[in-house]
Coordinates of C-alpha atoms and ligand atoms in Angstrom, one line a residue:
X22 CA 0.0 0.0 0.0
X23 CA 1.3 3.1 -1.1
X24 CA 1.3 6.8 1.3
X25 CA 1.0 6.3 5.3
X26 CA -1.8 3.8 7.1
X27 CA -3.2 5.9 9.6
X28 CA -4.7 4.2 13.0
X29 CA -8.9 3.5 12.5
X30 CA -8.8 5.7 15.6
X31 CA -7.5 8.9 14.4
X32 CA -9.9 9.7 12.4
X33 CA -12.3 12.0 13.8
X34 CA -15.9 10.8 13.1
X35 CA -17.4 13.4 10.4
X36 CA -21.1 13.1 9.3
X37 CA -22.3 16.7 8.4
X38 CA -20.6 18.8 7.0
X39 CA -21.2 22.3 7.1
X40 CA -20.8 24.6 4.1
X41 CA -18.4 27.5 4.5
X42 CA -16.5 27.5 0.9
X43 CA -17.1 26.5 -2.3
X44 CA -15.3 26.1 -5.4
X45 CA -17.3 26.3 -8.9
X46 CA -15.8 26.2 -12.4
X47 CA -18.5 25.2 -14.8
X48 CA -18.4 24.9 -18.7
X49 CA -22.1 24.5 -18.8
X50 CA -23.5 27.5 -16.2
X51 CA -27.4 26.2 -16.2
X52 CA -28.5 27.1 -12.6
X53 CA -25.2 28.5 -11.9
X54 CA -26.9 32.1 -10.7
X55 CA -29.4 30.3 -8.6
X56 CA -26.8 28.6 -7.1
X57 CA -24.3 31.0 -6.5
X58 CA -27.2 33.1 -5.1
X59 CA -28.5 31.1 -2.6
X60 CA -24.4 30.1 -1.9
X61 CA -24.0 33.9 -1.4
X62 CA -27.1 34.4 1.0
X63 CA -26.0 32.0 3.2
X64 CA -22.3 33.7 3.6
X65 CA -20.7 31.1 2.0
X66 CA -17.9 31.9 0.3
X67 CA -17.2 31.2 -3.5
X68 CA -13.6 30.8 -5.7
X69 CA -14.3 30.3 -9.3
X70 CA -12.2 30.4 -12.2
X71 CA -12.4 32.9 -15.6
X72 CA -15.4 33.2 -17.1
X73 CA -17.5 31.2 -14.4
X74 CA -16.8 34.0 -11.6
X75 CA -17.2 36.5 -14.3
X76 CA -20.5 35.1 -14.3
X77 CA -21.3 35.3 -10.9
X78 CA -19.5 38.6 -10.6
X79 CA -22.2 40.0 -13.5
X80 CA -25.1 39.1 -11.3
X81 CA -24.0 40.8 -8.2
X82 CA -22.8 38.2 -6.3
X83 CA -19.0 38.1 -4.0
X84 CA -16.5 35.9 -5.4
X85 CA -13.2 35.5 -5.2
X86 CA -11.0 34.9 -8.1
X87 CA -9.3 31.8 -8.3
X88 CA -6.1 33.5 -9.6
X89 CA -5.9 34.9 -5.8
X90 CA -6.0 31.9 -4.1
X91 CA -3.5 30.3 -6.2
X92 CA -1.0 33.5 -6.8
X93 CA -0.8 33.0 -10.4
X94 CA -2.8 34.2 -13.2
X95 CA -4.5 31.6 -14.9
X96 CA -2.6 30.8 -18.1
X97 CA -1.6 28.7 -21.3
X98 CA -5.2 29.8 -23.0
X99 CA -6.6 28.4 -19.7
X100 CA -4.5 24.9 -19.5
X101 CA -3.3 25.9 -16.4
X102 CA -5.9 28.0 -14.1
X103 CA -7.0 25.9 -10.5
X104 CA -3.8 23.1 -10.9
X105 CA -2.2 24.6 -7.7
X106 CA -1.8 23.2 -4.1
X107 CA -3.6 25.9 -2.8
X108 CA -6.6 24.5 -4.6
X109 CA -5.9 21.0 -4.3
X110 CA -4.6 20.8 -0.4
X111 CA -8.3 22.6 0.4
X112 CA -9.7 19.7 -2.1
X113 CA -7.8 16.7 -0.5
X114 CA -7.1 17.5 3.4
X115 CA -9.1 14.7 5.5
X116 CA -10.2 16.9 8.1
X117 CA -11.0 13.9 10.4
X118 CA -7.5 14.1 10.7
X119 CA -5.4 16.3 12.9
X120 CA -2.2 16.1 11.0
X121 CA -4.0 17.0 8.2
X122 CA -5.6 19.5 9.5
X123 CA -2.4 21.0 11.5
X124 CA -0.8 21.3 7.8
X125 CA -3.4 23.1 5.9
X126 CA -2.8 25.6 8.7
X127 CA 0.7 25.2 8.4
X128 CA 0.4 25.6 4.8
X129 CA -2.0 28.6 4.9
X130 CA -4.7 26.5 3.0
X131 CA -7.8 26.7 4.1
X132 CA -10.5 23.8 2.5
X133 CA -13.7 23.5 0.5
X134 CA -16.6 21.7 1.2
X135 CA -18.2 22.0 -1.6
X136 CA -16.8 21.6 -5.1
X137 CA -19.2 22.3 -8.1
X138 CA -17.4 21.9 -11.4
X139 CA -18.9 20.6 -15.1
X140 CA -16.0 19.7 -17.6
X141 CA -15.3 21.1 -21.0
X142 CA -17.6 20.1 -24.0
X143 CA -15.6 17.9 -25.5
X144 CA -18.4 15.7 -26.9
X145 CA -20.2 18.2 -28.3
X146 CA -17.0 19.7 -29.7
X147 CA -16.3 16.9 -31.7
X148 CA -20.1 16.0 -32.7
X149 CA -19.8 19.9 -34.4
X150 CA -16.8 18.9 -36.5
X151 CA -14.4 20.5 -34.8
X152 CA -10.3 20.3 -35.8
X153 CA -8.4 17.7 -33.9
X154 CA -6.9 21.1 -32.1
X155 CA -9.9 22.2 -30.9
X156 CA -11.2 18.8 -30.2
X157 CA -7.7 18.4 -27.9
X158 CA -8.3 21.9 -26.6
X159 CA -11.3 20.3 -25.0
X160 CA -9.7 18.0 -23.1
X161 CA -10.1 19.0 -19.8
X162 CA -7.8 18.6 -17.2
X163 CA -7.9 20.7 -14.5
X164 CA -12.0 19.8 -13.8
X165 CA -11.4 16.1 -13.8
X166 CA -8.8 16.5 -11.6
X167 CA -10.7 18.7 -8.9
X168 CA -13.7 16.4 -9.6
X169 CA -11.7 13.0 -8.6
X170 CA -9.6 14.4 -5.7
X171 CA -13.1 16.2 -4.2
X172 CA -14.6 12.4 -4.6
X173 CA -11.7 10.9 -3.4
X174 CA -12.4 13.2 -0.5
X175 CA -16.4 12.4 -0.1
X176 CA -15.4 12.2 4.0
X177 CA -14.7 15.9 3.8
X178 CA -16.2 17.3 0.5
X179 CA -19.6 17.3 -1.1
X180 CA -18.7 17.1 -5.1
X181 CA -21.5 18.0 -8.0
X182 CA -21.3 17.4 -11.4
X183 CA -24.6 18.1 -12.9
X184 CA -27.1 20.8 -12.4
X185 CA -29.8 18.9 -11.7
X186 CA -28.3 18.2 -8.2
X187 CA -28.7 21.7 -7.3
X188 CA -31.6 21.4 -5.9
X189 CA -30.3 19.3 -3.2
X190 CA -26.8 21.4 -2.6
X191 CA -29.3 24.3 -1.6
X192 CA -31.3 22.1 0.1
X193 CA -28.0 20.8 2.1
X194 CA -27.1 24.4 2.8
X195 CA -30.4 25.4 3.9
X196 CA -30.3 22.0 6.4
X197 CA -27.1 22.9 8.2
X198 CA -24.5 20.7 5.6
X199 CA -24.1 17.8 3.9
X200 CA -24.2 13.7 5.1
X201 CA -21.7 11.4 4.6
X202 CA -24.7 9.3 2.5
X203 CA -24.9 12.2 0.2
X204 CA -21.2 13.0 -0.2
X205 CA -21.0 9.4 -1.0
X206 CA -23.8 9.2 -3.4
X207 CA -22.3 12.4 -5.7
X208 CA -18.6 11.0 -5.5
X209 CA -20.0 7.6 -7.1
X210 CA -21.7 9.9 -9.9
X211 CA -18.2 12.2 -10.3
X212 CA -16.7 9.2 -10.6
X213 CA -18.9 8.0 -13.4
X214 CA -18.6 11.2 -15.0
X215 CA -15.4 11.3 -15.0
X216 CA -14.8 7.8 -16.7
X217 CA -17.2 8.4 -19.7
X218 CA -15.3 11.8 -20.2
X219 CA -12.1 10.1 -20.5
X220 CA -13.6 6.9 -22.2
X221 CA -15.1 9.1 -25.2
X222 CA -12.0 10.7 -25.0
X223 CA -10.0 8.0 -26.1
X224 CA -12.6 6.7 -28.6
X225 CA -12.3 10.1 -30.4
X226 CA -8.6 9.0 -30.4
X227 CA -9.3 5.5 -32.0
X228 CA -11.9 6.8 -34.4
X229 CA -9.2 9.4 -35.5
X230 CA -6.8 6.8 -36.1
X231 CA -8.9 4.5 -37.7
X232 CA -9.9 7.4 -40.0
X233 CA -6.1 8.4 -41.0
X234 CA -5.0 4.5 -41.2
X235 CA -8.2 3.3 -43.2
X236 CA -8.8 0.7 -40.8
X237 CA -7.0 -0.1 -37.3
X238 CA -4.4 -2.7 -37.9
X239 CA -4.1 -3.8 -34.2
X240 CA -6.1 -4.2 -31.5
X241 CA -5.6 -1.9 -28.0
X242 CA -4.0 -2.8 -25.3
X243 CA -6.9 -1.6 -23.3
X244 CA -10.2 0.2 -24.5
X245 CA -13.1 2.0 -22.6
X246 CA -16.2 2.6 -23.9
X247 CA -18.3 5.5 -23.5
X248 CA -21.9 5.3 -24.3
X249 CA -25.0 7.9 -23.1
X250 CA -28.3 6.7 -21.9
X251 CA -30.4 7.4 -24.6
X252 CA -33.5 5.9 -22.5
X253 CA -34.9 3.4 -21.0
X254 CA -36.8 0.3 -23.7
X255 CA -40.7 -0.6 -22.3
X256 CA -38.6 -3.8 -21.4
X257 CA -35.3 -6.6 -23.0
X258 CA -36.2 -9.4 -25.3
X259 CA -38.3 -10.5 -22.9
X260 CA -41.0 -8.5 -20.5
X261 CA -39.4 -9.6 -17.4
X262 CA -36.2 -8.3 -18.4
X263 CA -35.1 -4.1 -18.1
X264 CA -33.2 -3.0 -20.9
X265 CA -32.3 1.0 -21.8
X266 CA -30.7 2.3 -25.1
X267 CA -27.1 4.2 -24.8
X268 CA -25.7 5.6 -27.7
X269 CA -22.0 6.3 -29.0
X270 CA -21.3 10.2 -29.3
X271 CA -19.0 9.5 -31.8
X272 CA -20.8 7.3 -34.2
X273 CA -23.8 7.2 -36.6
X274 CA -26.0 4.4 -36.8
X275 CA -29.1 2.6 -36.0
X276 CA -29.1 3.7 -32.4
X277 CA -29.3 7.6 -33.6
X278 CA -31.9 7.2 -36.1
X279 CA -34.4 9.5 -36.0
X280 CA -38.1 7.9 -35.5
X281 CA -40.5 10.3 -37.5
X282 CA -43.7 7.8 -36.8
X283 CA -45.1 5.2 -34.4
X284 CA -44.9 3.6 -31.0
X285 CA -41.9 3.3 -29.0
X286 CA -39.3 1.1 -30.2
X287 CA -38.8 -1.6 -28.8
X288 CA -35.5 -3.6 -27.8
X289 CA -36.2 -6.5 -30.6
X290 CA -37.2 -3.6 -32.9
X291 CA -33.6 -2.4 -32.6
X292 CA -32.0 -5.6 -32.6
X293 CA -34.1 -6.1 -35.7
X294 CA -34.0 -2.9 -37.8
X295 CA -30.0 -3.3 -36.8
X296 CA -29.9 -6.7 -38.9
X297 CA -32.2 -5.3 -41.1
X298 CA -30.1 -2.0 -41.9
X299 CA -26.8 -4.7 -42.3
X300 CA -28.3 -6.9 -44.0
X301 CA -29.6 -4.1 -47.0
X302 CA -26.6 -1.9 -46.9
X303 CA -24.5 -5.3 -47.9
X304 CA -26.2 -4.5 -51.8
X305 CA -25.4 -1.7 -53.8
X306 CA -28.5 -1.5 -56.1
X307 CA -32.1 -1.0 -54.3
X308 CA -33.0 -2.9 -52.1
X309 CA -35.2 -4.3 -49.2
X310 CA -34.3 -6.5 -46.6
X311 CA -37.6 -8.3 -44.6
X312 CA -36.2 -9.2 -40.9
X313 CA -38.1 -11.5 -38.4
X314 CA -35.7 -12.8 -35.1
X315 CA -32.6 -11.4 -36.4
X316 CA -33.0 -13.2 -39.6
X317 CA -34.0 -12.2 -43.0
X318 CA -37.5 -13.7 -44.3
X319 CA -36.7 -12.2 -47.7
X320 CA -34.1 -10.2 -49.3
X321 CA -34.2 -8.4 -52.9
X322 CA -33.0 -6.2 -55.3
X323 CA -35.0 -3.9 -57.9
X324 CA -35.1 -1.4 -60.3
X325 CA -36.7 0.6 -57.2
X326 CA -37.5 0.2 -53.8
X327 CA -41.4 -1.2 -54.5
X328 CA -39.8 -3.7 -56.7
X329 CA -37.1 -4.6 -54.6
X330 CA -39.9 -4.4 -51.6
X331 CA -42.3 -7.2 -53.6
X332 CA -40.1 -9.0 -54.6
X333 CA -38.5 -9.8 -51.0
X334 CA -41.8 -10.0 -49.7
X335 CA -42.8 -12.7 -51.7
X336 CA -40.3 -14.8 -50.8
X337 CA -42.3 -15.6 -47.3
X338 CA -45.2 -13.8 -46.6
X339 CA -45.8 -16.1 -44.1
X340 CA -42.8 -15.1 -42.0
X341 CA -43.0 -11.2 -43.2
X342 CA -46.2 -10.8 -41.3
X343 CA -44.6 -8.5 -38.2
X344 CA -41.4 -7.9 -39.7
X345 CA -38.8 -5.4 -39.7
X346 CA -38.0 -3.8 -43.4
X347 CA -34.9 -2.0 -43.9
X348 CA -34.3 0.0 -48.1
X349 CA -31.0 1.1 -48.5
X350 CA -32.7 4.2 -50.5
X351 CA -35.7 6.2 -49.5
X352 CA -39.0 5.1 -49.0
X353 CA -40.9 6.4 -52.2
X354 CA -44.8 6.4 -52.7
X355 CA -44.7 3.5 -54.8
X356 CA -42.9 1.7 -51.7
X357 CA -45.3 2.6 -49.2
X358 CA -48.0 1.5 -50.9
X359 CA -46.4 -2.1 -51.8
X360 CA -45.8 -1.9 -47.9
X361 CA -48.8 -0.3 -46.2
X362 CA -51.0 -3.1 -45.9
X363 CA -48.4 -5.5 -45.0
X364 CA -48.5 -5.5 -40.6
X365 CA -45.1 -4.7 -40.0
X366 CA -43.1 -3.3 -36.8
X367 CA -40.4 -1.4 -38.5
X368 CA -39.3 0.5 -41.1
X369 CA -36.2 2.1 -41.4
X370 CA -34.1 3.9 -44.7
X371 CA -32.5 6.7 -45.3
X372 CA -35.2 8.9 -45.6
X373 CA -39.3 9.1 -46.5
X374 CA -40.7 10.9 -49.3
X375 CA -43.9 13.5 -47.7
X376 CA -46.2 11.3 -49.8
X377 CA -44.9 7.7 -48.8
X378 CA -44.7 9.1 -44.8
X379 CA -48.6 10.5 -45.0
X380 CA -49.3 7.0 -46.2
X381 CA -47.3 4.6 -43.9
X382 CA -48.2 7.5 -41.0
X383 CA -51.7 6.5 -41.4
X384 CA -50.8 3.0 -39.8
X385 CA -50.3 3.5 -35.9
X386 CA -48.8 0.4 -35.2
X387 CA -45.7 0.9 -37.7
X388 CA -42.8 2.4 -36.5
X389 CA -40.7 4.6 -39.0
X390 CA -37.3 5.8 -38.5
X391 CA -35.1 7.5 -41.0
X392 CA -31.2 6.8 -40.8
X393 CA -29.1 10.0 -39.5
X394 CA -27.4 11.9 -41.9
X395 CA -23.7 10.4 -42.1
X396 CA -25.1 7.2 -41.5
X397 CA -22.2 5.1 -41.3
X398 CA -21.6 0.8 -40.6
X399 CA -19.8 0.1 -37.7
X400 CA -16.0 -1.4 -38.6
X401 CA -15.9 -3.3 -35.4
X402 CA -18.3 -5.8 -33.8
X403 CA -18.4 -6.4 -29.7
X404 CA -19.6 -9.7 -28.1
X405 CA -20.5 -10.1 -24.4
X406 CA -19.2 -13.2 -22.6
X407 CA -18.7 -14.0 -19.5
X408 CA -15.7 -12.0 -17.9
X409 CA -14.8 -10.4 -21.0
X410 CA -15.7 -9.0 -24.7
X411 CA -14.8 -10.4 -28.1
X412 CA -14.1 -8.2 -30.5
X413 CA -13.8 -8.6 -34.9
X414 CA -13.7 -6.7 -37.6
X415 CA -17.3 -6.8 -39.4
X416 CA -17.5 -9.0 -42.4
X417 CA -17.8 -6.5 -45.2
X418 CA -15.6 -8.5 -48.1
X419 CA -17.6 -10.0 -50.7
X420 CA -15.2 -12.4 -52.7
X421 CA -15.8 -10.7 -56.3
X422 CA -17.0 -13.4 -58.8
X423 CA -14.4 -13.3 -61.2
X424 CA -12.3 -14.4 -58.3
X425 CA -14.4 -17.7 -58.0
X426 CA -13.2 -21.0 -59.1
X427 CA -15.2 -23.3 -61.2
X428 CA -15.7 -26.1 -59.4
X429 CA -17.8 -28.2 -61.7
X430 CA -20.4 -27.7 -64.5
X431 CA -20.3 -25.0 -67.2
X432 CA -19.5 -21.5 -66.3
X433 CA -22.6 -19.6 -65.6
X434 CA -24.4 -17.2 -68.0
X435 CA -24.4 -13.2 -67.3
X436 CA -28.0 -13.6 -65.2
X437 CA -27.2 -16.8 -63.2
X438 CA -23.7 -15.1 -62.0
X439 CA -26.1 -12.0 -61.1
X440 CA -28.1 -14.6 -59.1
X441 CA -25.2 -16.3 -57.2
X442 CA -23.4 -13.2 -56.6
X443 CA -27.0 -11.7 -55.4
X444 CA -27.2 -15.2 -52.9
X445 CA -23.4 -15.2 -51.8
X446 CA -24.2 -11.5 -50.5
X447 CA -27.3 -11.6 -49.1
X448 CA -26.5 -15.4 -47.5
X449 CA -24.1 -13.8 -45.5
X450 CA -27.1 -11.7 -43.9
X451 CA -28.5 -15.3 -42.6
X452 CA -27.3 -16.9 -39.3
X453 CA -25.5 -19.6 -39.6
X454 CA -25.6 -22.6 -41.3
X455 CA -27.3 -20.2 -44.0
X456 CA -28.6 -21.8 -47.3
X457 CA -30.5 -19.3 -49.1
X458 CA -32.1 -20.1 -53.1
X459 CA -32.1 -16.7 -55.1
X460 CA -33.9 -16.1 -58.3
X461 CA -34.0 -12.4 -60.4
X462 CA -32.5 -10.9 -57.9
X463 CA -34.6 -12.2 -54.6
X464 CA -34.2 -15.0 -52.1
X465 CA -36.5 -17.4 -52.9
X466 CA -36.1 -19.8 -49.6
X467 CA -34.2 -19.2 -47.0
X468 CA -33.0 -22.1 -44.7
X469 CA -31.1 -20.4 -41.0
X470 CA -29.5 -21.0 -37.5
X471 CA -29.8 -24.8 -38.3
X472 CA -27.0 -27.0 -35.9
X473 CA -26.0 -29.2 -39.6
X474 CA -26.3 -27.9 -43.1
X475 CA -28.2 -30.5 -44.5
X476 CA -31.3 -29.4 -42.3
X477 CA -30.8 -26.0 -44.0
X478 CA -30.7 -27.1 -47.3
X479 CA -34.4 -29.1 -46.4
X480 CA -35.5 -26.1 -45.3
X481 CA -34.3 -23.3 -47.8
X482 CA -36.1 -26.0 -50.2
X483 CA -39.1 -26.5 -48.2
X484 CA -39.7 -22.7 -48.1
X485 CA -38.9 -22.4 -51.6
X486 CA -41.4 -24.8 -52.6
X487 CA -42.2 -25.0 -56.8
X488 CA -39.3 -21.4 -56.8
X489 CA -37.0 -24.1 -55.9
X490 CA -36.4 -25.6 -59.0
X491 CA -34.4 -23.7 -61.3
X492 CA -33.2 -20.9 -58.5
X493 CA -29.3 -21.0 -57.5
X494 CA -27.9 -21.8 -54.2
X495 CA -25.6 -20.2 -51.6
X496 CA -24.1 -21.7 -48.6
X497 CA -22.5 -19.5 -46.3
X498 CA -19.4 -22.1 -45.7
X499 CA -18.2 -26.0 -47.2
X500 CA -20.6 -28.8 -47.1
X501 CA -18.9 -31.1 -44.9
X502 CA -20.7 -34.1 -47.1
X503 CA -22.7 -34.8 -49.7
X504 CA -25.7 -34.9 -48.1
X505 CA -26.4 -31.3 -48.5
X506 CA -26.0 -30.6 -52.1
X507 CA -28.0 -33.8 -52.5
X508 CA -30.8 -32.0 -51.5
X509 CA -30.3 -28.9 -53.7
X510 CA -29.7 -31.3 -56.4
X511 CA -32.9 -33.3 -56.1
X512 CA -35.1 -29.7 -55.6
X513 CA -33.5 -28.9 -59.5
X514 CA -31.5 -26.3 -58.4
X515 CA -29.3 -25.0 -61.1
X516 CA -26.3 -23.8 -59.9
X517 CA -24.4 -23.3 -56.6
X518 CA -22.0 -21.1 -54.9
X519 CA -19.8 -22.0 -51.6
X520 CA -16.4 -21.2 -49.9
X521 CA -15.2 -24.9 -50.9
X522 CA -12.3 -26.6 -48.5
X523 CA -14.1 -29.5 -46.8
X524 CA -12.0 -32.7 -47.1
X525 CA -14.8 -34.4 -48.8
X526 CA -15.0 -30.9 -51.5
X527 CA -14.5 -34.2 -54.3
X528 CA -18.2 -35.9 -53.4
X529 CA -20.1 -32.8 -54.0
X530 CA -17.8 -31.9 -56.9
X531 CA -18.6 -35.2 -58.3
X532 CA -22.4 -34.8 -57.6
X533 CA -22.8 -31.3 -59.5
X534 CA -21.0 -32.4 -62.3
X535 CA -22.8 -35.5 -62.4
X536 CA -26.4 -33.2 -62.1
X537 CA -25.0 -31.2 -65.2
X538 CA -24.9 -28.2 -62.2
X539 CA -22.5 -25.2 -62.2
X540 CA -20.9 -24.9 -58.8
X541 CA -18.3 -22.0 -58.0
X542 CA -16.0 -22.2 -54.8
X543 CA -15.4 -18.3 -53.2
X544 CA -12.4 -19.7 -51.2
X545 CA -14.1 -17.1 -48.3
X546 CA -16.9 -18.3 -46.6
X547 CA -19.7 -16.5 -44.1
X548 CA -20.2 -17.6 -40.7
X549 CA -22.9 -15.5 -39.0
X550 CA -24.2 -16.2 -34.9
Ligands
FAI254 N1 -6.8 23.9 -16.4 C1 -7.3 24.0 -15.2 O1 -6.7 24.1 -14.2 C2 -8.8 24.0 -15.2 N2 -9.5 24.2 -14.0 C3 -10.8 24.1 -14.3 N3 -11.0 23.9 -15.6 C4 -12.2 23.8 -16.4 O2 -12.6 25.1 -16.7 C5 -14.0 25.2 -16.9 C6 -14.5 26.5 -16.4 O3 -13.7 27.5 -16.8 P1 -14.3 29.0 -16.9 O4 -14.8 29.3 -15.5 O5 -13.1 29.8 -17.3 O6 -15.3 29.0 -18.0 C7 -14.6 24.0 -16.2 O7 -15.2 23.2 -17.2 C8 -13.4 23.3 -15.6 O8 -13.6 21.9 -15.7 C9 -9.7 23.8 -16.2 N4 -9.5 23.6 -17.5 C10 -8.9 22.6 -18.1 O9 -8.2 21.8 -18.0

């Protein structure tokens, strides 16, 4: 243990805590003349730095600089202004001590009880597109450090980092000082506040360098994430379970959409409309992604958004009923009205035309949320398990077709490579082991989340019914055997794409060829949980 043990018994016991001094430095100065004011009635006395005690000064109220206290002016454009022992020896001196106290008086330092302080804007520096030297200029230093070494000193010093604890401050001061309960409460919350400063902090630094390298090479050492309550979800997956939304300052996705229409969303709705989104931003031309569970129920591509919207629909209209519908372009009229009488939760694209929003708004139980401008994919992907946190990159590489291998039958014509390319894509969209039939464009059975591959080959067939026949296949990694692509094979499919590698690649080879079947190996496969 580092610094002198003292004995349990020489602390002093120290319960309330009466205010006689208080330090404020605020960024954000909501409340601050309310505060100040009923600080100043009482004959407390307040220090404040620059532009907060010019504040106070404005209104009326006695402050004292805190370029007196410290004997130097505050300097370096405001880097250096309430870093001084003189600040921080009335911050950290445990007054349940003697020797403590003897040395402030030693010293000449005489304490605070009260430290109110809000940090420098940084997120909302960096949100307005700030220059990395303005963004570093909002780094704050000096706040965090008062803030940690008042919590550090909750025995001694009530510390507040929000206005919406002002209330109670006044009330304190009005009731003779704070408790210890209190002090302890507001150090747990400055000490929150303080770890989401610095955590968005350094993910400003990793999305800077992931923005001047391309991508980040390595992983960290260490990261922190810093996420805001966004608010709290009705309930989790399932009613028994809490569940809130935080977002990332930094970023731009599903979790800042903007919801123009509907009921509150729901925590599968955004677990939904996230695959959904993923899922439709994998394709570059229109199109429409139909999401139930996390999986697609249909995915397509059109000429434009309705088209694309039909055509994914059709694939299981059984399944779409409830879905989640994600367009990688606006929703037009034409759209809304192929959707409009379909029940669905969710929509979400990157906009609405006025028309196809008065239609779809005329639905109350359909939520609609348009994607926030820079809508942007995350690069990185985060899994919970127990004690710790996986992280990948996302799988965003499509192996390009004319990197694929024949494997066996004739090389496919201009619209059957369309097709397989169109399945390879959207397979990888399908939780694993994915088989997913495409034809023009448009899954036409969809087999997912089976435990073997043959089971998903029955049941992309079984979905696809009569569409079977004639459609092409994708499987999101090797058939391990035969049994598989004996399936496809029996249902007339007409040609299939996989990753190839399985030790037994020569049986299905054998089996295609045999079937008068094209099948292409990707030598990348797909794996989805
Ligand atoms: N450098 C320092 O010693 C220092 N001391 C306090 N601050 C910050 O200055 C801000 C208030 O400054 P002003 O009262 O000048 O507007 C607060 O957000 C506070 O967290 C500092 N600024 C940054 O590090």
């Amino acid at each position: 243990m580092s610094g002198p043990s003292h004995d349990p018994a020489d602390y002093r016991s120290r319960d309330i805590v009466p205010i006689r001094r208080a330090l404020i430095s605020v960024s954000d100065k909501t409340g601050l003349l309310e505060l100040a004011g009923e600080l100043a009635a009482a004959g407390i006395e307040i220090v404040s730095t620059g532009s907060t005690a010019k504040t106070i000064a404005d209104a009326g109220h006695p402050v004292t600089e805190v370029s007196s206290v410290t004997g130097f002016p505050e300097s370096l454009d405001g880097r250096v202004k309430t870093l001084h022992p003189s600040v921080h020896g009335g911050l950290l001196a445990d007054l349940r001590l003697e020797s403590h106290e003897r040395q402030l008086d030693e010293l000449g330092i005489r304490p605070f009880e009260l430290v109110v302080v809000n940090l420098y804007p940084f997120v909302e520096t960096v949100r307005s597109g700030a220059a990395a030297n303005d963004v570093v200029e909002q780094i704050d230093i000096g706040g965090p450090a008062m803030v940690r070494a008042s919590a550090k000193n909750h025995a001694n010093v009530a510390i507040v980092v929000a206005p919406d604890r002002y209330a109670d401050v006044i009330a304190a001061v009005h009731a003779g000082g704070t408790d210890l309960a209190q002090r302890r409460r507001l150090a747990r919350e400055a000490f929150q506040h303080t770890a989401a400063y610095d955590a968005a902090v350094a993910s400003w630094f990793e999305v800077e360098d992931t923005q001047a390298i391309g991508r980040v090479d390595g992983f960290p050492l260490e990261f922190s994430y810093s996420a805001e309550l966004q608010g709290q979800l009705r309930y989790g997956e399932n009613a028994h379970q809490g569940a809130a939304l935080y977002t990332v300052p930094a970023e731009r996705g599903i979790a800042q959409a903007v919801q123009l229409h509907g009921k509150e969303m729901s925590y599968n709705n955004y677990v939904d409309a996230d695959a959904a989104v993923r899922a439709a931003y994998d394709l570059a031309e229109p199109a429409v992604a139909i999401i139930k569970h996390a999986n697609p129920c249909g995915i397509a591509v059109g000429a434009t958004i309705a088209a694309a919207h039909r055509k994914a629909h059709e694939c299981d209209p059984v399944s779409a009923f409830g879905g989640v519908i994600a367009a990688n372009r606006r929703i037009d009229l034409a759209a809304a009205e192929s959707i409009k009488d379909i029940f669905t939760e969710v929509v979400v694209a990157p906009g609405f035309d006025d028309d196809a929003l008065a239609v779809l708004s005329t639905k109350k139980n359909i939520r609609l949320l348009t994607l926030p401008e820079g809508f942007q994919r995350p690069t990185r992907e985060f899994k919970d398990i127990s004690g710790g946190v996986l992280v990948q990159d996302v799988d965003a590489h499509f192996a390009d077709p004319s990197t694929w291998t024949l494997a066996a039958g004739e090389p496919a014509d201009e619209q059957t490579l369309a097709d397989l390319a169109f399945a390879w894509t959207a397979c990888r969209a399908v939780k694993s082991n994915a088989i997913l039939l495409a034809a023009n464009g448009a899954s036409v059975g969809i087999g997912m989340g089976q435990v073997n591959r043959v089971d998903s080959c029955k049941l992309a067939v079984d979905r696809a019914g009569d569409r079977a026949a004639g459609s092409v296949a994708a499987s999101d990694a090797f058939f391990p055997f035969n049994d598989g692509p004996a399936v496809l094979l029996e249902a007339g499919i007409r040609a299939i794409v996989q990753p190839g590698g399985s030790v037994r690649d020569q049986e299905t080879i054998d089996a295609a060829a045999a079937a008068g079947v094209t099948m292409y190996f990707t030598g990348e496969r797909h794996f989805f949980h």
